[in-house]
Coordinates of C-alpha atoms and ligand atoms in Angstrom, one line a residue:
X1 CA 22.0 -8.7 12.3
X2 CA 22.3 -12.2 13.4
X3 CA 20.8 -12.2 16.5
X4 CA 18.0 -14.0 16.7
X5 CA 16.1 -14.6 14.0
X6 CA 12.1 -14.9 15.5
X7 CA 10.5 -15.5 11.9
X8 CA 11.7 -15.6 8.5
X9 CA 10.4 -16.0 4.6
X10 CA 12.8 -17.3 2.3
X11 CA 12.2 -17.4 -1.4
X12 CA 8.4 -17.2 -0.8
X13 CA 6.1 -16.6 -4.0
X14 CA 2.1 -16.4 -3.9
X15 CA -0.4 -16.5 -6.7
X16 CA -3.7 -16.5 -6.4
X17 CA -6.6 -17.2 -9.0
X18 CA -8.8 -14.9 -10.2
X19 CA -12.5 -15.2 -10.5
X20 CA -12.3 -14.9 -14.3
X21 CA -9.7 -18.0 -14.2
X22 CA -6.6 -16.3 -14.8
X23 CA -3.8 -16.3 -12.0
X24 CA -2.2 -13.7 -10.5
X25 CA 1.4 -13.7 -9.2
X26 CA 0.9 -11.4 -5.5
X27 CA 4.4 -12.2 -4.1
X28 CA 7.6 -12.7 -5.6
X29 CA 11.2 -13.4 -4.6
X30 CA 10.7 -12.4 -1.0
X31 CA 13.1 -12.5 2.0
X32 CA 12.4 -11.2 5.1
X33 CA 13.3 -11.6 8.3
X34 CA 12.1 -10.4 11.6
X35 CA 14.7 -10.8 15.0
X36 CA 14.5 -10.3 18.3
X37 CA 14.1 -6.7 19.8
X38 CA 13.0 -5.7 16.4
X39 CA 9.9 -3.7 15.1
X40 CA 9.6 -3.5 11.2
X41 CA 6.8 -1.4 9.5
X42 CA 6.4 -3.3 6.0
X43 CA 4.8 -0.5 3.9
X44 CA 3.4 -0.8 0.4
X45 CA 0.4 0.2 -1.9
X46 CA -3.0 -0.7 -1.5
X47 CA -2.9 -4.5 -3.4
X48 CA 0.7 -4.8 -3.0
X49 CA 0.2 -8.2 -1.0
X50 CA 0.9 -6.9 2.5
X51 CA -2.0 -8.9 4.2
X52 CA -0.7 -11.7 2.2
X53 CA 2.8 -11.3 3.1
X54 CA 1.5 -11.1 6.6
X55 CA -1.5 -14.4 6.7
X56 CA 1.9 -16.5 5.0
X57 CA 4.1 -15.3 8.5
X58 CA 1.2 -16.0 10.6
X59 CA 1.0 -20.1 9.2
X60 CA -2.2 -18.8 8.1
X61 CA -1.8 -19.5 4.2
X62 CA 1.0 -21.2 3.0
X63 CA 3.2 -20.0 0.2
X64 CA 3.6 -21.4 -3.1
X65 CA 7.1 -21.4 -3.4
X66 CA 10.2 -20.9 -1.0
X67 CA 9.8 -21.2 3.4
X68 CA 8.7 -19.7 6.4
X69 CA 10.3 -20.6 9.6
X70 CA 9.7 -19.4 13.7
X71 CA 12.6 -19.8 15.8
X72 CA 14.3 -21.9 13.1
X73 CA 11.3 -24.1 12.4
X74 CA 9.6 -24.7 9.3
X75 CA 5.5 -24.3 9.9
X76 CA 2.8 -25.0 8.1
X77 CA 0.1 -23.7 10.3
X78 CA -0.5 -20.8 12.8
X79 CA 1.6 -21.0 15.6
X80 CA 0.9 -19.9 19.1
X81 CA 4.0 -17.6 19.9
X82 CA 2.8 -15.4 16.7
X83 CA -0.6 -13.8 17.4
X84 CA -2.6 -11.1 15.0
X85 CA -4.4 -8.7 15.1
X86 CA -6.6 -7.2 12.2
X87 CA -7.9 -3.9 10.6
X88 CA -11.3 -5.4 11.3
X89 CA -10.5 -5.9 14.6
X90 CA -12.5 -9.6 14.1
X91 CA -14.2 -9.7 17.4
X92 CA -17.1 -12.2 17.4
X93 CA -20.2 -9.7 18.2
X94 CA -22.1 -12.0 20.2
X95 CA -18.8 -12.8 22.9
X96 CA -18.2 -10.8 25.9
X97 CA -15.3 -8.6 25.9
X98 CA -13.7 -11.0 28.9
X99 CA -15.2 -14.1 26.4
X100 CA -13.4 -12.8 23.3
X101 CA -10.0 -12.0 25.0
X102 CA -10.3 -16.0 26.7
X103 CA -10.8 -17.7 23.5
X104 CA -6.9 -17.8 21.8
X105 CA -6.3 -19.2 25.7
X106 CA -9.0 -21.6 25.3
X107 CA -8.0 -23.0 22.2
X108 CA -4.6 -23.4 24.0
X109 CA -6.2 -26.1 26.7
X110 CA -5.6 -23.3 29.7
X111 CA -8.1 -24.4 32.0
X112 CA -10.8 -21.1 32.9
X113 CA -9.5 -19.7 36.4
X114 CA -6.4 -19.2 34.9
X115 CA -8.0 -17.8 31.6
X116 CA -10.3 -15.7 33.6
X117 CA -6.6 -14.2 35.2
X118 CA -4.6 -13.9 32.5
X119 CA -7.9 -12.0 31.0
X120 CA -8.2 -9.8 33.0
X121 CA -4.4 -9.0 33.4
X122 CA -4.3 -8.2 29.6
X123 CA -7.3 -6.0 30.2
X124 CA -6.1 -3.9 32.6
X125 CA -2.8 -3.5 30.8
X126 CA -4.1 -2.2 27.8
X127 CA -6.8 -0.1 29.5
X128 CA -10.2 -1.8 29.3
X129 CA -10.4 -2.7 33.1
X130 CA -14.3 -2.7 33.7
X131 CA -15.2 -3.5 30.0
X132 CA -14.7 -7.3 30.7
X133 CA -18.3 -8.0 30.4
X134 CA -19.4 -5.5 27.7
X135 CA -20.4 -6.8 24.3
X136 CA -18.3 -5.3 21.3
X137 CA -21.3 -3.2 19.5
X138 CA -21.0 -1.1 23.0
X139 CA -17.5 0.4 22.6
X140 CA -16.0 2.6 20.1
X141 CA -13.6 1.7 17.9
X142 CA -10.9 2.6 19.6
X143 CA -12.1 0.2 22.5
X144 CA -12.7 -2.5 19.9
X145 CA -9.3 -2.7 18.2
X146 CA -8.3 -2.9 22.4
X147 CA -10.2 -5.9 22.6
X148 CA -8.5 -7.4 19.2
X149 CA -4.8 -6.2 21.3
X150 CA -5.9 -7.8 24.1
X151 CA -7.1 -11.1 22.2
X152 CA -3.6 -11.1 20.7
X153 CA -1.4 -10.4 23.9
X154 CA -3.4 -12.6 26.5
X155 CA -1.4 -15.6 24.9
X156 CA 1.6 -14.0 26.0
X157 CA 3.2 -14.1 22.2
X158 CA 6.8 -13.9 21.0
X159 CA 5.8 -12.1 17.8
X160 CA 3.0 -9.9 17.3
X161 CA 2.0 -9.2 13.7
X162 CA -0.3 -6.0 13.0
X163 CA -2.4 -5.6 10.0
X164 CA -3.2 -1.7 9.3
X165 CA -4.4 -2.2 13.3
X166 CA -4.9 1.4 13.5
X167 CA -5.8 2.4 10.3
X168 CA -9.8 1.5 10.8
X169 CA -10.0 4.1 13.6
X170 CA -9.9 7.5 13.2
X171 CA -6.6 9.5 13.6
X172 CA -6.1 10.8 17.0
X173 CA -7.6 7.0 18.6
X174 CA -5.2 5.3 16.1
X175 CA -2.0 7.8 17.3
X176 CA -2.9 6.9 21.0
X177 CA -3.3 3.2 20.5
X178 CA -0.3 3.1 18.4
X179 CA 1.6 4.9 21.7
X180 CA 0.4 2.7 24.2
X181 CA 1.3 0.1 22.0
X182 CA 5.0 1.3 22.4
X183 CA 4.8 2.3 25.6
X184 CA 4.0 -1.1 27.0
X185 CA 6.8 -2.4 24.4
X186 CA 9.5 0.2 25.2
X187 CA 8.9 -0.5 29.1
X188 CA 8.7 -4.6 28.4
X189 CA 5.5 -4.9 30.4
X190 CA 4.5 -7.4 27.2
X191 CA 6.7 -10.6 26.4
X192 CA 6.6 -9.8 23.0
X193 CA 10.1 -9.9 21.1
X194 CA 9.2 -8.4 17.9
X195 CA 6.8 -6.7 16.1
X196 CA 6.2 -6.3 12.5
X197 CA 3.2 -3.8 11.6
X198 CA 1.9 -3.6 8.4
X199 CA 0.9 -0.4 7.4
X200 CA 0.0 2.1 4.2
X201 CA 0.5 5.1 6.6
X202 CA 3.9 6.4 6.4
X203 CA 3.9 8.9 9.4
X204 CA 2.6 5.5 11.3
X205 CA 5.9 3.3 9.9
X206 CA 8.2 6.1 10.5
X207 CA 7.6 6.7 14.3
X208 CA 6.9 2.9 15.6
X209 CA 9.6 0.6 13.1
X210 CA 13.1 0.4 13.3
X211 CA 13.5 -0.8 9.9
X212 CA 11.1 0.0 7.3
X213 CA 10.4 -2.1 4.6
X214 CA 8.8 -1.3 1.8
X215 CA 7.1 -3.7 -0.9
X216 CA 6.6 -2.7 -4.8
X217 CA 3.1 -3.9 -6.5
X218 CA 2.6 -6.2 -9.2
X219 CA 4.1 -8.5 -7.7
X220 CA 4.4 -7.5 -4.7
X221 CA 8.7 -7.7 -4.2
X222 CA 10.5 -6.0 -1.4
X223 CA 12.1 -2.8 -3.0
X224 CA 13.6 -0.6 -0.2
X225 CA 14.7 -1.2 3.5
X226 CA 15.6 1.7 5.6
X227 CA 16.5 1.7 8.9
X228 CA 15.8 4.0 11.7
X229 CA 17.9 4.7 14.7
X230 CA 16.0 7.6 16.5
X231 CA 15.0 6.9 20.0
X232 CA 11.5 6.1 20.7
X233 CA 9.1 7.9 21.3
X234 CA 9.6 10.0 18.8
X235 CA 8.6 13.6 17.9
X236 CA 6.4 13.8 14.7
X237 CA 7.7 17.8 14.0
X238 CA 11.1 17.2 14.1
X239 CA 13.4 17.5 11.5
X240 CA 15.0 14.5 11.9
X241 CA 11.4 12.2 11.5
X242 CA 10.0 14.5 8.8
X243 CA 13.2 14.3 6.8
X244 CA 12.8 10.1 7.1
X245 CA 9.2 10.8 6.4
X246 CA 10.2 12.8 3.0
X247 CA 12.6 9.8 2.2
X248 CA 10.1 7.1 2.3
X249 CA 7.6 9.3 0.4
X250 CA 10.3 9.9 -1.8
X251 CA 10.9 5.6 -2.4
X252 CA 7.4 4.6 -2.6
X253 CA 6.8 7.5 -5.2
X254 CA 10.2 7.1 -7.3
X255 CA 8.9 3.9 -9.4
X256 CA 7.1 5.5 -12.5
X257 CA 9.7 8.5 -12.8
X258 CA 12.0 6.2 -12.7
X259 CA 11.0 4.3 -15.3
X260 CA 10.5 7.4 -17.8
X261 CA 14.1 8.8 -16.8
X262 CA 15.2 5.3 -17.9
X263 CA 13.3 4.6 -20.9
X264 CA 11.8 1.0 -20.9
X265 CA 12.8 -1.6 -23.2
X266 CA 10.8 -1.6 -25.9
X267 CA 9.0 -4.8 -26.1
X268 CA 8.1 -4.4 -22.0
X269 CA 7.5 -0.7 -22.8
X270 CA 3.8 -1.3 -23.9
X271 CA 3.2 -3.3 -21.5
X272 CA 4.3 -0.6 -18.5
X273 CA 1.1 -0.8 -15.8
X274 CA 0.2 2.9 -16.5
X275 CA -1.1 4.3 -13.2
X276 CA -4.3 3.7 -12.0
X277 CA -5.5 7.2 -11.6
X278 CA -8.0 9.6 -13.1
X279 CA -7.1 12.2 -15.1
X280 CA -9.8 14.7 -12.4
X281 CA -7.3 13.5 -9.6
X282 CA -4.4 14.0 -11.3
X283 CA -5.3 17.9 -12.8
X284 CA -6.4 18.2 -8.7
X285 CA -3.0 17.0 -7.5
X286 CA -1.1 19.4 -10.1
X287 CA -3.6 22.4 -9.2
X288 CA -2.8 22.1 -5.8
X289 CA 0.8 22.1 -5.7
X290 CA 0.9 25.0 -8.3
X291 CA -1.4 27.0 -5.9
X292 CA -0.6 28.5 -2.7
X293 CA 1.4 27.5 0.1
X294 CA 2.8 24.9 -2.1
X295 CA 3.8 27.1 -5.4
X296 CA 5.0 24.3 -7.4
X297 CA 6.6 22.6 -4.8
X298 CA 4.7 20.2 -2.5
X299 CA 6.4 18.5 0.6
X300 CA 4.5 15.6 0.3
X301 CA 3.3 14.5 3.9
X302 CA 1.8 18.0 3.4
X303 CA 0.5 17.8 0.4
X304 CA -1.3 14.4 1.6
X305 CA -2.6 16.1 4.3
X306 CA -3.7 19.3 2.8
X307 CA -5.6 17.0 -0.1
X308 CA -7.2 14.5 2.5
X309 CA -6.5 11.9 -0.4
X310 CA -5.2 8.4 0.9
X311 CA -2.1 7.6 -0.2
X312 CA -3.6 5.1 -2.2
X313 CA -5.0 8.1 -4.6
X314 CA -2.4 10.0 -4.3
X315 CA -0.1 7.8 -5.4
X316 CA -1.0 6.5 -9.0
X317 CA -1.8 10.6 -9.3
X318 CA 2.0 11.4 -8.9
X319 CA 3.2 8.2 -11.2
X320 CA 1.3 9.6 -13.8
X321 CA 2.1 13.0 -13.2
X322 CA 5.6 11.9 -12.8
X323 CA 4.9 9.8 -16.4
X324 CA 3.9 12.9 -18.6
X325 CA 6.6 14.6 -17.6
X326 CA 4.5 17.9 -15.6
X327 CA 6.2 16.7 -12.0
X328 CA 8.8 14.9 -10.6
X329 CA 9.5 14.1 -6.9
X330 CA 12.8 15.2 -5.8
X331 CA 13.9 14.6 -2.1
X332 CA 10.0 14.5 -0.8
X333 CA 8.4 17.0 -2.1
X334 CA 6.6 17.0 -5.6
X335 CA 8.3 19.8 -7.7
X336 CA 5.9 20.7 -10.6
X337 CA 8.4 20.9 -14.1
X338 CA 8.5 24.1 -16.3
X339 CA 5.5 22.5 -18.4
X340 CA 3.6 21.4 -15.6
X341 CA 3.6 25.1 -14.1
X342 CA 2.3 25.9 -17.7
X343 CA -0.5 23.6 -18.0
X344 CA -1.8 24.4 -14.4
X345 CA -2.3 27.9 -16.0
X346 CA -3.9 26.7 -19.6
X347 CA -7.3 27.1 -20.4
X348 CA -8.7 23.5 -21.0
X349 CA -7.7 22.9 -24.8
X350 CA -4.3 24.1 -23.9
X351 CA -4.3 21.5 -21.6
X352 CA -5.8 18.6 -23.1
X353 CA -3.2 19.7 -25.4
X354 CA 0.2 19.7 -23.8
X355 CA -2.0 16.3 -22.3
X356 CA -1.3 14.7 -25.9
X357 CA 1.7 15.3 -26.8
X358 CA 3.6 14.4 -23.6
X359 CA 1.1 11.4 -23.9
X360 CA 2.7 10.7 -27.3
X361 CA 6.1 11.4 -25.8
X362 CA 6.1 9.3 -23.1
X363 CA 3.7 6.4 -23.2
X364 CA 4.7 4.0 -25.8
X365 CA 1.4 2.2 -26.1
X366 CA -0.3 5.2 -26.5
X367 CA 2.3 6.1 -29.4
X368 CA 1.8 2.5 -30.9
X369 CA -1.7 3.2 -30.7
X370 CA -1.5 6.3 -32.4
X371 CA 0.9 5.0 -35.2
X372 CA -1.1 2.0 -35.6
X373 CA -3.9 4.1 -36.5
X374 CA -2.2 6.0 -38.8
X375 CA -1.0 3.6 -41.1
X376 CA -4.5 1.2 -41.4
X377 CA -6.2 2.3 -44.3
X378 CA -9.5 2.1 -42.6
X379 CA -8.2 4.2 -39.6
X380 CA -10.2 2.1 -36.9
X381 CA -9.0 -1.1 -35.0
X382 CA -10.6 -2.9 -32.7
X383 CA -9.1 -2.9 -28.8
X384 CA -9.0 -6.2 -28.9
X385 CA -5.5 -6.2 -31.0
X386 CA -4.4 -4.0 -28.0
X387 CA -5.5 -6.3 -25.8
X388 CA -3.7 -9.2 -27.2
X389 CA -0.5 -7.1 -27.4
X390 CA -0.8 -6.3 -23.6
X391 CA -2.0 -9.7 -22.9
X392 CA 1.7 -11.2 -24.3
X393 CA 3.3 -9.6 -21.1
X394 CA 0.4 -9.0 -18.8
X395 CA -2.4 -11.1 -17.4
X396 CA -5.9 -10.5 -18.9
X397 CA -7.0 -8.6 -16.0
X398 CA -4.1 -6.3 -15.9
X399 CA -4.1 -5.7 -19.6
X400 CA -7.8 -4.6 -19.8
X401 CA -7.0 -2.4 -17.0
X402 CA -3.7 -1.1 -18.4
X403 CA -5.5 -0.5 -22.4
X404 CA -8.6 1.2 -20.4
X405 CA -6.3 3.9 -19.1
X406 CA -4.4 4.2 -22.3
X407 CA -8.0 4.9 -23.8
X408 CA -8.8 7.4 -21.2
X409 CA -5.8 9.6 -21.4
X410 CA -5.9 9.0 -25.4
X411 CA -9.0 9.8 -25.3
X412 CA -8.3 13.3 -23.0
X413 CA -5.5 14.4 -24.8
X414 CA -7.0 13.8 -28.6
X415 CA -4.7 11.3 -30.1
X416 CA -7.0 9.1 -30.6
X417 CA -11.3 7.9 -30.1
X418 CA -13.2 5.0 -28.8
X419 CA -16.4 3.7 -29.6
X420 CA -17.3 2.1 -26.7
X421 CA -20.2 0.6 -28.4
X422 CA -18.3 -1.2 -31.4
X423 CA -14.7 -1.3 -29.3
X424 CA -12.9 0.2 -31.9
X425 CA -10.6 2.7 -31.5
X426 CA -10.1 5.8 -34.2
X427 CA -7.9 8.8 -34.9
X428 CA -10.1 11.7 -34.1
X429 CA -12.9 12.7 -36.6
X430 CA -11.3 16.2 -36.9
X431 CA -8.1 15.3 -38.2
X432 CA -9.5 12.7 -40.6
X433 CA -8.8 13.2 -44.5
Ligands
LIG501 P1 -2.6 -5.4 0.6 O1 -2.8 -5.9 2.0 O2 -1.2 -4.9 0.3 O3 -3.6 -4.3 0.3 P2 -3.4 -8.0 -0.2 O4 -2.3 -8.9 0.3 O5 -4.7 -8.0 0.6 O6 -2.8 -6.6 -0.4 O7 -3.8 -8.4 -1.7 C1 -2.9 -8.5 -2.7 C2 -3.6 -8.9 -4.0 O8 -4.0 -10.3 -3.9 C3 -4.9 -8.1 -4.3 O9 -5.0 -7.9 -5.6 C4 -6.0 -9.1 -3.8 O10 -7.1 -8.9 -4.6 C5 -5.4 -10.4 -4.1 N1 -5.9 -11.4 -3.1 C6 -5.7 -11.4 -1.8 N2 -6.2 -12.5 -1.2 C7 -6.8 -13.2 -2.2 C8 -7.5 -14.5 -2.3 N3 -7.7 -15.2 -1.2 N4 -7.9 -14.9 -3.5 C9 -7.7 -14.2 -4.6 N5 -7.0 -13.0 -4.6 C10 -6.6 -12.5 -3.5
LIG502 MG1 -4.1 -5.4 3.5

């Protein structure tokens, strides 16, 4: 792979600072690189730092740590060979279509005939011939996020870098953009030499990237690369891109399960970011796949589609699902365990039962919680103990979050009771004496 190398990170970190004062790491360790002739889908959670990643490539923030180089150079601002586009599609509202797609050009110094050409060029390639002197607030969104493509392209850019560009519009707009997109690429009718898209949408990744990468949250680190060979364009129902699609649900999903298979050290082991999911969402999740067509097994493209849940939802949902031991996800699909079949069927105390113990079992705060409890005398203690626990290995706002789900599913599966008033948390008031 060492053709050339359009841009590149090396060793780049990124922390930002909170409101309440506190820093958080985003990026960490990352490498990445992005040649000639390439597109790469960088996938990753909601938070995970893609945009980030993405505004440090464009010269738009700079990094804390490590560099970021275009064609071998170091920069430190935005570069014109690298153009953008957004979710937003950041058009200004009071521009002209024709006005908005000139002004990267004008910046450049090109004097207006030959912006007014170059214009119109990009807008007849990407299909808004005629809608030169329309405002914004008159198209759809679909002819919008043309407008932020043509903004981007009209400089005639080596590297175009896409932030969830299709994800603001709805799905059949967002499929045909995406196609022209690679039709215009696959038949070289832009200069463009790569493309890296950033994306939560797997299905999106999966038929546009030849290399997927995908980046892990907190911080945000890149975890998995795969690499895809099929021709473009591709077929969405065959077998060969929904078994890659299965495989990257599979890596983005693995982390939690992973970690329960493993067994965490303990000192970390309180400390583990429980999922951000609620319990509603996760019982939904589980009562779907037990149900028809899935019957305990779920391929999970499916699933997402039969739940309409983003990703983003879904997720956390099978982490913690994944966590308490009622699912795993094997090769894809989400494959409910013996005890999850049996607590899709309980009545609610059965569940809220199983809920505990597999609580106790496999979430080690909630255990130290619990055993904490236990042996103080007065059998209440405040959270904010917990909080300084969590807070040895976790940043305040993390930890809050982190001891606020412990509560929850303590809470749910009666281990243990909080006062929300006082902060104190108690073993429950029928199993005191
Ligand atoms: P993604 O694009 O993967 O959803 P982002 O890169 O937008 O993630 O954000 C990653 C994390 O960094 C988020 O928690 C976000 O709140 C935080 N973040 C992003 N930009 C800033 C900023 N300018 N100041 C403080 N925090 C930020
Ligand atoms: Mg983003």
């Amino acid at each position: 792979m060492e053709q050339n190398v359009l841009i590149e990170l090396h060793d780049v970190a990124k922390t930002f600072q909170t409101a309440d004062g506190t820093s958080r790491m985003v990026l960490e360790d990352v490498d990445f690189e992005l040649a000639e002739g390439e597109i790469v889908a960088l996938l990753g959670r909601s938070g995970s730092g893609k945009s980030t990643l993405l505004r440090i490539l464009a010269g738009l923030i700079p990094a804390d740590k490590g560099s970021v180089r275009y064609r071998g150079q170091e920069i430190y601002e935005p570069v014109t060979n690298v153009a953008m586009v957004f979710q937003s599609f950041a058009l200004f509202p009071w521009l002209t279509v024709q006005q908005n797609v000139e002004l990267g050009l004008e910046a450049q110094g090109v004097p207006p005939e030959e912006r007014e050409k170059r214009a119109n060029e990009v807008l007849e390639l990407i299909g808004l011939a005629g809608f030169g002197g329309a405002l914004p607030r008159e198209l759809s969104g679909g002819m919008r996020q043309r407008v932020g493509i043509a903004r981007a392209l009209v400089t005639g850019p080596d590297v175009l870098l896409m932030d969830e560009a299709f994800s603001a519009l709805d799905v059949l707009t967002g499929e045909t953009l995406r196609d022209d997109i690679l039709e215009l690429w696959e038949e070289d009718r832009i200069p463009t030499k790569g493309i890296l898209i950033v994306s939560h949408n797997i299905e999106e990744a999966v038929m546009m990237a030849d290399r997927i990468i995908i980046l892990s949250s907190d911080p945000g680190r890149i975890r998995n690369e795969v690499k895809i060979t099929l021709p473009r364009p591709r077929d969405i129902e065959s077998p060969e891109v929904r078994k890659l699609i299965d495989e990257i649900y599979g890596l983005m999903t693995m982390r939690a399960i992973q970690h329960a298979a493993a067994g965490v050290p303990a000192a970390a082991a309180f400390s583990y970011r429980l999922p951000d999911t609620d319990i509603v969402q996760m019982e939904g999740v589980l009562d779907w796949v037990a149900d028809a067509p899935f019957h305990g097994r779920a391929d999970l493209p499916k699933l997402s589609e039969e739940t309409e849940l983003p990703d983003e939802k879904l997720f956390p949902a099978f982490d913690a699902l994944g966590l308490l031991g009622l699912a795993q996800v094997e090769k894809g699909d989400l494959l409910l365990t013996p005890l999850g079949f049996r607590y899709a069927q309980a009545e609610q105390s059965e569940r809220q039962e199983i809920f505990g113990k597999q609580l106790l079992a496999n979430v080690p705060l909630a255990a130290h919680i619990r055993r904490t409890l236990e042996a103080e005398m007065t059998g209440a203690i405040s959270e904010t103990a917990f909080l300084n626990l969590l807070e040895e290995n976790l940043k305040a706002d993390e930890a809050e979050r982190v001891l606020k789900v412990a509560i929850e599913w303590g809470r749910y599966g009666e281990v243990y009771e909080y006062d929300y008033h006082t902060g104190r948390l108690t073993l429950p008031a029928n199993e005191e004496e």
